[in-house]
Short mmCIF file of N, CA and C and ligand atoms in Angstrom, two decimals:
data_model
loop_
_atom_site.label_atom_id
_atom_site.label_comp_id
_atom_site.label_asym_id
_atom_site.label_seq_id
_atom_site.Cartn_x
_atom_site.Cartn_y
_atom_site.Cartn_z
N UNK A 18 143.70 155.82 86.15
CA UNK A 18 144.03 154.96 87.28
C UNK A 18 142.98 155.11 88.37
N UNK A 19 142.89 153.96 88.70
CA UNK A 19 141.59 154.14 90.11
C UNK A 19 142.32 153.92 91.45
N UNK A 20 141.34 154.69 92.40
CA UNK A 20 142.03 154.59 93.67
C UNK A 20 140.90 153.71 94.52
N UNK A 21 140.47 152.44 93.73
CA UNK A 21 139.98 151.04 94.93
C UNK A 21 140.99 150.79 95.67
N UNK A 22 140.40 149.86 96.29
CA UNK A 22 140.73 148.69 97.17
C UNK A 22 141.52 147.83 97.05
N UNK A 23 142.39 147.12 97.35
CA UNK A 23 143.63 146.20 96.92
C UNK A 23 143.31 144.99 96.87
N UNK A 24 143.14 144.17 95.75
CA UNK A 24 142.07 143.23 95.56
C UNK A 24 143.37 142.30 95.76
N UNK A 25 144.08 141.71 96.97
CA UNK A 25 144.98 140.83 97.06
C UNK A 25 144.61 139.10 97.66
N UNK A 26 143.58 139.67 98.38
CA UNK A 26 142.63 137.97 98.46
C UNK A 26 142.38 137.70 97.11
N UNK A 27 141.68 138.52 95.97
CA UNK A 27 141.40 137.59 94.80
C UNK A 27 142.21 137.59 93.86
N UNK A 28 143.53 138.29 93.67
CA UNK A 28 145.13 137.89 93.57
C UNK A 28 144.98 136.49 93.90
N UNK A 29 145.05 136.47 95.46
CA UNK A 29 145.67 134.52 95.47
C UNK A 29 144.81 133.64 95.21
N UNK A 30 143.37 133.82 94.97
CA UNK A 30 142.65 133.02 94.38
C UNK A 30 143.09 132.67 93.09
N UNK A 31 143.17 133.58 92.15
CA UNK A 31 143.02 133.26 90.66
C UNK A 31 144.43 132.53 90.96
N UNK A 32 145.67 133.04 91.98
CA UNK A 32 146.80 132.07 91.45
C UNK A 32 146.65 130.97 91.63
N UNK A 33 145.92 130.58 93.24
CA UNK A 33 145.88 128.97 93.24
C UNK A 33 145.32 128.26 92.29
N UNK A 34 143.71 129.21 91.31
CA UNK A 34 143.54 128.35 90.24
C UNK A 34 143.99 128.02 89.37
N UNK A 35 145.11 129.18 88.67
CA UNK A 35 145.86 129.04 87.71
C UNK A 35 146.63 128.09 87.21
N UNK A 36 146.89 127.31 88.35
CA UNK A 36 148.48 126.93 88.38
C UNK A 36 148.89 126.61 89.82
N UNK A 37 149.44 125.18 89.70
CA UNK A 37 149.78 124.76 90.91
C UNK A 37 151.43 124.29 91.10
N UNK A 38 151.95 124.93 89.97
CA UNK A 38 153.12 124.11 89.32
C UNK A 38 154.13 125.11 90.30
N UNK A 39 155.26 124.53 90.22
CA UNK A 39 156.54 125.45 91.28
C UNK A 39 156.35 126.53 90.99
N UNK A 40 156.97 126.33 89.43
CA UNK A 40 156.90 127.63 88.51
C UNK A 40 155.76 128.82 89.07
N UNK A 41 154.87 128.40 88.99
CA UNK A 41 153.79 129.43 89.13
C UNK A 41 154.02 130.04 90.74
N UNK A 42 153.81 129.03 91.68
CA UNK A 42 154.35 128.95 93.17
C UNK A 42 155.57 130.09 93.52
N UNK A 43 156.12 129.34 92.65
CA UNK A 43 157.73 130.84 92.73
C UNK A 43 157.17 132.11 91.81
N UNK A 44 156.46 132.19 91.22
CA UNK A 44 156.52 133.81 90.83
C UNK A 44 155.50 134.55 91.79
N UNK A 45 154.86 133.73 92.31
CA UNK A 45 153.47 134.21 93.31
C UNK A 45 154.57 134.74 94.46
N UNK A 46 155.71 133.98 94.87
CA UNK A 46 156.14 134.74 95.79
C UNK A 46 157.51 135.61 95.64
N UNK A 47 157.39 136.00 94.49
CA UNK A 47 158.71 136.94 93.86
C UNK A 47 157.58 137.86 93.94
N UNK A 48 156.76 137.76 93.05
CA UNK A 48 155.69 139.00 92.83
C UNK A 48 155.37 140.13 93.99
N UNK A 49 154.57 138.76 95.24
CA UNK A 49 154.11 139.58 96.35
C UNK A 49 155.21 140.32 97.09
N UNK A 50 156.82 140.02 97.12
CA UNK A 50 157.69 140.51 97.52
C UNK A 50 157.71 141.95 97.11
N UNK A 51 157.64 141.85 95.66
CA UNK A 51 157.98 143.23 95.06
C UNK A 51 157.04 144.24 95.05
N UNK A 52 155.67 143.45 95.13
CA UNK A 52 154.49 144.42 95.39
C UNK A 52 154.46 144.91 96.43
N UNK A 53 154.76 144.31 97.59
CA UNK A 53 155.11 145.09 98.87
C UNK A 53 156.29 146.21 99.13
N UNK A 54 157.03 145.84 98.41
CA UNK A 54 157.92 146.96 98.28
C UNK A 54 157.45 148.18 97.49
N UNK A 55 157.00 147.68 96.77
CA UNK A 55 156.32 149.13 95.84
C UNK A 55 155.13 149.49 96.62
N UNK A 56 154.64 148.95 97.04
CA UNK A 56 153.18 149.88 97.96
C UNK A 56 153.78 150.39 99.19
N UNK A 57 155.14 150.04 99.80
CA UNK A 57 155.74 150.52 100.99
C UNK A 57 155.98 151.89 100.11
N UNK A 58 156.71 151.76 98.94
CA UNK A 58 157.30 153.49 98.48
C UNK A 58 156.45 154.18 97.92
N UNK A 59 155.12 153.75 97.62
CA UNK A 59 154.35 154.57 96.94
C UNK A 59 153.87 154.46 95.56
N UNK A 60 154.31 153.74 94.90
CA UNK A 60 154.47 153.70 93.52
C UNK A 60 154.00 152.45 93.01
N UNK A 61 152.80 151.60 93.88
CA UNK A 61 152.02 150.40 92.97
C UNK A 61 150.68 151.30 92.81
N UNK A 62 150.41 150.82 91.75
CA UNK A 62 149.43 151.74 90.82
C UNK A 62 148.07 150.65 90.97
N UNK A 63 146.54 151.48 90.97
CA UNK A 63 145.84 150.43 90.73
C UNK A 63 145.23 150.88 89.66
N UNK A 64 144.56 150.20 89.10
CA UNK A 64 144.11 149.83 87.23
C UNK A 64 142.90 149.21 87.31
N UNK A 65 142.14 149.34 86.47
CA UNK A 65 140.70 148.66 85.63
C UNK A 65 141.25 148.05 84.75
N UNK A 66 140.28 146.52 84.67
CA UNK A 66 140.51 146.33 83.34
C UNK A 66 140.69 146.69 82.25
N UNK A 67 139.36 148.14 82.06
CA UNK A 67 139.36 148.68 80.74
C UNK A 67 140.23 149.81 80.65
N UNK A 68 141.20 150.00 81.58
CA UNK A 68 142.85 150.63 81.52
C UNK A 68 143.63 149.77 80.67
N UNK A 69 143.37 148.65 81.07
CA UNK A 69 144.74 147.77 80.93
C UNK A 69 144.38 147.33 79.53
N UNK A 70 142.94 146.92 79.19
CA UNK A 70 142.84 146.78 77.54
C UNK A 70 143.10 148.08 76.48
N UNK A 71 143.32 148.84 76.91
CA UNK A 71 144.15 149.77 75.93
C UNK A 71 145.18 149.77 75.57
N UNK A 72 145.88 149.37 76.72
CA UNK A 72 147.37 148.89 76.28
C UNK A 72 147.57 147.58 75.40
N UNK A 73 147.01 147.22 74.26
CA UNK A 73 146.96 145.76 73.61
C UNK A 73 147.91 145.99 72.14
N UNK A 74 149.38 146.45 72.62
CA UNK A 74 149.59 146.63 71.21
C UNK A 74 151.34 146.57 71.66
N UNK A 75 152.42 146.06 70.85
CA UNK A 75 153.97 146.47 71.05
C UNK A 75 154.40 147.49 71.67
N UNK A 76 153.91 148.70 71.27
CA UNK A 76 154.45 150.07 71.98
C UNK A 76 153.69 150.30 72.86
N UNK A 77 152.84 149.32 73.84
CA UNK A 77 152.46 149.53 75.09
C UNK A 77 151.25 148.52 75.26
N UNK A 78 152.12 147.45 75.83
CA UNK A 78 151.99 146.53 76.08
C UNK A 78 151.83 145.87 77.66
N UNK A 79 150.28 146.09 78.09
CA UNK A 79 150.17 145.57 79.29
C UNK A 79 149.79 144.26 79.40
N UNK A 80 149.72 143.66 80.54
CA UNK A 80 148.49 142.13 80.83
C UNK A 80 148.63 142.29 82.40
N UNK A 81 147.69 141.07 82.51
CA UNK A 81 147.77 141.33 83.82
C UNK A 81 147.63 139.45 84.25
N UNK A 82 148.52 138.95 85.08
CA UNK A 82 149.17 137.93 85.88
C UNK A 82 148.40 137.82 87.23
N UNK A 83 147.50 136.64 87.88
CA UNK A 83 147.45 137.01 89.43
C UNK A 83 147.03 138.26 89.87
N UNK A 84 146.06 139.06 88.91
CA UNK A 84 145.54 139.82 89.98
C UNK A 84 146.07 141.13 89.95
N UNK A 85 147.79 141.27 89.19
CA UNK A 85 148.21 142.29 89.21
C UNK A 85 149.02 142.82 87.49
N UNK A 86 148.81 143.87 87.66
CA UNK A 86 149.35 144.85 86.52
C UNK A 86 150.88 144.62 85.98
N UNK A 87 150.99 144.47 84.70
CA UNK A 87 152.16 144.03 84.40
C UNK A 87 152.59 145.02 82.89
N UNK A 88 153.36 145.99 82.93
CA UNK A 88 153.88 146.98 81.45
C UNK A 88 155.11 145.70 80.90
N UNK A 89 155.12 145.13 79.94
CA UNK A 89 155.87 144.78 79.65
C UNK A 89 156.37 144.74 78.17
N UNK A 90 156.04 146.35 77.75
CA UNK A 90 156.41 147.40 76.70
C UNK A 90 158.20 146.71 76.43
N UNK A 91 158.81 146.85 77.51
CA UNK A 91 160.23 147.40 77.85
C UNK A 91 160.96 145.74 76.90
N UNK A 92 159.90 144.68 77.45
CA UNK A 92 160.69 143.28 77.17
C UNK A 92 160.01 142.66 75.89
N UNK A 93 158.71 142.97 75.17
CA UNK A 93 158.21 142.35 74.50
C UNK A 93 159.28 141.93 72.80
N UNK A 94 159.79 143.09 73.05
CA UNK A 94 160.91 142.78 71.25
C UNK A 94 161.98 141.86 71.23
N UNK A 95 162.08 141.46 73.34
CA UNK A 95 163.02 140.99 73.53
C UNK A 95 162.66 139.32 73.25
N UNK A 96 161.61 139.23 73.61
CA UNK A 96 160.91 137.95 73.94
C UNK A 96 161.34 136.81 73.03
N UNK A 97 161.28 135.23 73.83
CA UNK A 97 162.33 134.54 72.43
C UNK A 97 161.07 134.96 71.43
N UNK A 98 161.45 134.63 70.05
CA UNK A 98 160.31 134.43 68.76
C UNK A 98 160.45 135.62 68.36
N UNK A 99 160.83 137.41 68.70
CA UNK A 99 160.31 138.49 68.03
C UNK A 99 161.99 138.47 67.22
N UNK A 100 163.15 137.58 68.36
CA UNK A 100 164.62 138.04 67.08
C UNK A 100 164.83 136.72 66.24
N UNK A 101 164.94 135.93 67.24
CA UNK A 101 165.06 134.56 66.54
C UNK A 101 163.97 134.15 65.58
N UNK A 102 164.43 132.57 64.86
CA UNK A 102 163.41 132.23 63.85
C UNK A 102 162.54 131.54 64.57
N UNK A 103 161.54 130.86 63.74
CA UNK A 103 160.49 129.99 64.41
C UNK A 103 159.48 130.05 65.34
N UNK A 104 159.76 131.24 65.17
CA UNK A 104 158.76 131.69 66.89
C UNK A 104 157.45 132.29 66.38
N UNK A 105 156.65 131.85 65.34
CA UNK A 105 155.14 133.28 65.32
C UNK A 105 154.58 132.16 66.17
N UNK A 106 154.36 130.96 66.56
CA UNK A 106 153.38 130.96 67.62
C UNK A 106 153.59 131.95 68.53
N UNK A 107 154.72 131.79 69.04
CA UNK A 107 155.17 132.65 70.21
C UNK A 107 154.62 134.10 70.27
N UNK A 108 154.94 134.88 68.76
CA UNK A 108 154.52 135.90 68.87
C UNK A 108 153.07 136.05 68.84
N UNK A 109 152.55 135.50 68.18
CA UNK A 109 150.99 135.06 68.06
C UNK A 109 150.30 135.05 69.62
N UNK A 110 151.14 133.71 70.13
CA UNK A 110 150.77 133.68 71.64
C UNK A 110 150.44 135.41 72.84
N UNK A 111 152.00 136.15 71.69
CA UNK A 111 151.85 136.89 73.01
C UNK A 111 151.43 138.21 72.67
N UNK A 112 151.06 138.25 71.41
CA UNK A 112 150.25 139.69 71.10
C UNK A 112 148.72 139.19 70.80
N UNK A 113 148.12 138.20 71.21
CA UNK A 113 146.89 138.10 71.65
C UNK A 113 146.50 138.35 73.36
N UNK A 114 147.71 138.00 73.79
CA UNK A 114 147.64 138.27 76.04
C UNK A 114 147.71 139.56 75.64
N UNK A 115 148.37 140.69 74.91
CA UNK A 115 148.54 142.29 75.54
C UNK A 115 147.44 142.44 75.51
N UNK A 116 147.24 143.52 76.71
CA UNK A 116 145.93 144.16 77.34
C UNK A 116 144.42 142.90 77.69
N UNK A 117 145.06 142.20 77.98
CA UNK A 117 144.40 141.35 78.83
C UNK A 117 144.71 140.13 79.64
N UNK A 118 143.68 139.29 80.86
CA UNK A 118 144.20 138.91 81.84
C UNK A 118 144.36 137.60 81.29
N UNK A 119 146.14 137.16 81.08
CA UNK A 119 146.51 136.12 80.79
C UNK A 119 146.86 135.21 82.04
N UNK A 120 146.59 135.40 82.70
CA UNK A 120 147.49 133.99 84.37
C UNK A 120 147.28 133.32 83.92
N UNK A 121 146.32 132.21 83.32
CA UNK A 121 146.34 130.61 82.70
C UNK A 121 147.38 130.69 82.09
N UNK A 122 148.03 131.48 80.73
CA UNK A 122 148.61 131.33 79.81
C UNK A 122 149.88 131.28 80.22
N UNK A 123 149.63 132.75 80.55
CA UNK A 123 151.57 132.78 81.33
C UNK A 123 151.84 131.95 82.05
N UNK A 124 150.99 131.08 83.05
CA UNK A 124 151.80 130.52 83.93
C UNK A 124 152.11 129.55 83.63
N UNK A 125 151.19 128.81 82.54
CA UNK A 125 151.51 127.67 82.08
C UNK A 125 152.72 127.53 81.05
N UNK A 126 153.08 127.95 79.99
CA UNK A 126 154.14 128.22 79.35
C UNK A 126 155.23 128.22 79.44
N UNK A 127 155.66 128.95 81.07
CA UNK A 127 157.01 129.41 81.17
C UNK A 127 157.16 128.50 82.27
N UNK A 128 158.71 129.00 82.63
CA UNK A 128 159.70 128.09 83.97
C UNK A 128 159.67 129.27 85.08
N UNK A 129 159.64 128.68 86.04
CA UNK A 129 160.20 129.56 87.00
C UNK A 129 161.09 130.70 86.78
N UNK A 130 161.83 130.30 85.84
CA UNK A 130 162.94 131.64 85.87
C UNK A 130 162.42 132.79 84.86
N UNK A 131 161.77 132.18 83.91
CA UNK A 131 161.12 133.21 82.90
C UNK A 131 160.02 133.86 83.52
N UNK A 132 159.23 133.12 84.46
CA UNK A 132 158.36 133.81 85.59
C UNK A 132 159.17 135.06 86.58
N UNK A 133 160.49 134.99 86.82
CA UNK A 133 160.99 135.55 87.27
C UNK A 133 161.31 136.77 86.85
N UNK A 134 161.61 136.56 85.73
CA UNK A 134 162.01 138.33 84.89
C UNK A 134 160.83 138.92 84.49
N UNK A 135 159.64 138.17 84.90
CA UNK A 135 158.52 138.83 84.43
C UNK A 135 158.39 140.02 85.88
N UNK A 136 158.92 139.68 86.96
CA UNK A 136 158.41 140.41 88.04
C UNK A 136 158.80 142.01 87.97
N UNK A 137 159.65 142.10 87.44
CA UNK A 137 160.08 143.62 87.52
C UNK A 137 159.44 144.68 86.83
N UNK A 138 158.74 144.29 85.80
CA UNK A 138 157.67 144.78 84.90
C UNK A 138 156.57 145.55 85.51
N UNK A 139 156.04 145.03 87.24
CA UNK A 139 154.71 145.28 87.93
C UNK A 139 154.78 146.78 87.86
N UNK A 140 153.53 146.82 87.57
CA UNK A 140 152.66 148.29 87.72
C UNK A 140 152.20 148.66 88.47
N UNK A 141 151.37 147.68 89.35
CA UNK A 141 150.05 147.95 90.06
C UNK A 141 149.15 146.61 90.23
N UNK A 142 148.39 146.87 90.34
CA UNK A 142 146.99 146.11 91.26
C UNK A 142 145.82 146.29 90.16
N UNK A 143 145.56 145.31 89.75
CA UNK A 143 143.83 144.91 89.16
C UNK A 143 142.86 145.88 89.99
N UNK A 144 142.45 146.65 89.95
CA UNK A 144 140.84 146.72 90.75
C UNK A 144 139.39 146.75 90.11
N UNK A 145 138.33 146.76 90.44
CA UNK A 145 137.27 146.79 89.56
C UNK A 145 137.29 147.72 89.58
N UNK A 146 136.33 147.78 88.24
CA UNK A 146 135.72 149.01 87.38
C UNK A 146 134.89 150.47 88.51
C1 HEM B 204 157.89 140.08 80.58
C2 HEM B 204 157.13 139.06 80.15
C3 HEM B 204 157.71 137.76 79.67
C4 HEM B 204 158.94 137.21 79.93
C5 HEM B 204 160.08 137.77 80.78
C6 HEM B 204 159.00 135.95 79.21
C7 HEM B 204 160.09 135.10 79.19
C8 HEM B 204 160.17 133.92 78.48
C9 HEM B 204 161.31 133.03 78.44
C10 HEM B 204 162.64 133.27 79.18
C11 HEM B 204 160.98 131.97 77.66
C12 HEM B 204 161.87 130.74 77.32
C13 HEM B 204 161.33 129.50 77.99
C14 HEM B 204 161.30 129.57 79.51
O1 HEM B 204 162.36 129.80 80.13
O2 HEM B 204 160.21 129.37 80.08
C15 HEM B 204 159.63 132.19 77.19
C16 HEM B 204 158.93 131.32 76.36
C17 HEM B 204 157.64 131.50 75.94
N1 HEM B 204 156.82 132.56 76.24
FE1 HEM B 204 157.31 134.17 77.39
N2 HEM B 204 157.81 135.76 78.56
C18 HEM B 204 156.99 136.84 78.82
C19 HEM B 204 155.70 137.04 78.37
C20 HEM B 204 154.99 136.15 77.61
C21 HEM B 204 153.59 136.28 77.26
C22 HEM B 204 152.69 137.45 77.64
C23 HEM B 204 153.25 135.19 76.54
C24 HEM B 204 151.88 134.88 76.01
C25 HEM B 204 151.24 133.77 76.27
C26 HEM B 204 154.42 134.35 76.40
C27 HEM B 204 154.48 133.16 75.73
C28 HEM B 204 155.59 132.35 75.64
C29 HEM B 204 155.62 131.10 74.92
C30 HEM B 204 154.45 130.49 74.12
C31 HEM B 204 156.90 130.57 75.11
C32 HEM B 204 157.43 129.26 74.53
C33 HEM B 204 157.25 128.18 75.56
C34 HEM B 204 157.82 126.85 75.07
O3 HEM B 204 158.46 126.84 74.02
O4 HEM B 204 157.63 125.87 75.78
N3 HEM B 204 155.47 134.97 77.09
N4 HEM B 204 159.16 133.36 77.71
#
């Protein structure tokens, strides 16, 4: 883990490029909510990329959204497509994003509300290398 700088100006860059859709709009401000709460208690983490590409696998499973760090180890088996049928795009889709920076993908894909359960997942903060 690195101890940079809090790269939150280029956070809202990549979101405005990402994605202009509600959806995206509403997780940008669920996110920054919760990130502030976690840097008030201590516990937002900052990360390198080449942290976060290690994690590219089911049993530890990062990406990173906007700029910021996302473990989402805990939800990936849950995800539609890994119980139900019909889903290997899905899975396809989403074990090519672990351990790397998906915001185009994710944001485009999902609804607001599936953007939503993504928030609790946050780790930390992108920083450079
Ligand atoms: C914790 C992380 C995630 C959560 C909570 C989540 C949640 C959901 C939910 C609830 C849906 C159902 C449709 C909706 O309500 O939008 C969905 C669909 C989908 N998700 Fe995720 N997702 C996560 C991560 C990912 C990742 C990393 C990818 C990779 C690109 C991905 C790709 C997809 C795809 C392709 C669909 C189908 C969209 C469609 O059928 O239109 N998801 N997700």
């Amino acid at each position: 883990m690195s101890s940079a700088g809090c790269p939150a100006a280029a956070a809202s860059s990549t979101a405005a490029t990402a994605g202009c859709s509600l959806a995206a709009q509403t997780h940008e401000r669920v996110a920054s909510m919760i990130e502030a709460r976690m840097e008030k208690k201590g516990c937002l983490g900052r990360y390198t990329m080449s942290e976060v590409a290690q994690h590219n696998h089911k049993d530890s499973a990062w990406l990173v959204v906007s700029g910021r760090v996302y473990d989402i180890t805990q939800h990936v088996l849950s995800h539609p497509g890994w119980t139900s049928g019909c889903g290997t795009s899905q899975l396809l889709a989403i074990l090519r994003t672990l351990g790397t920076d998906c915001t185009d993908e994710v944001l485009m894909v999902h609804s607001a509300r599936a953007l939503a359960q993504l928030a609790p997942y946050l780790i930390g903060l992108l920083v450079e290398e």
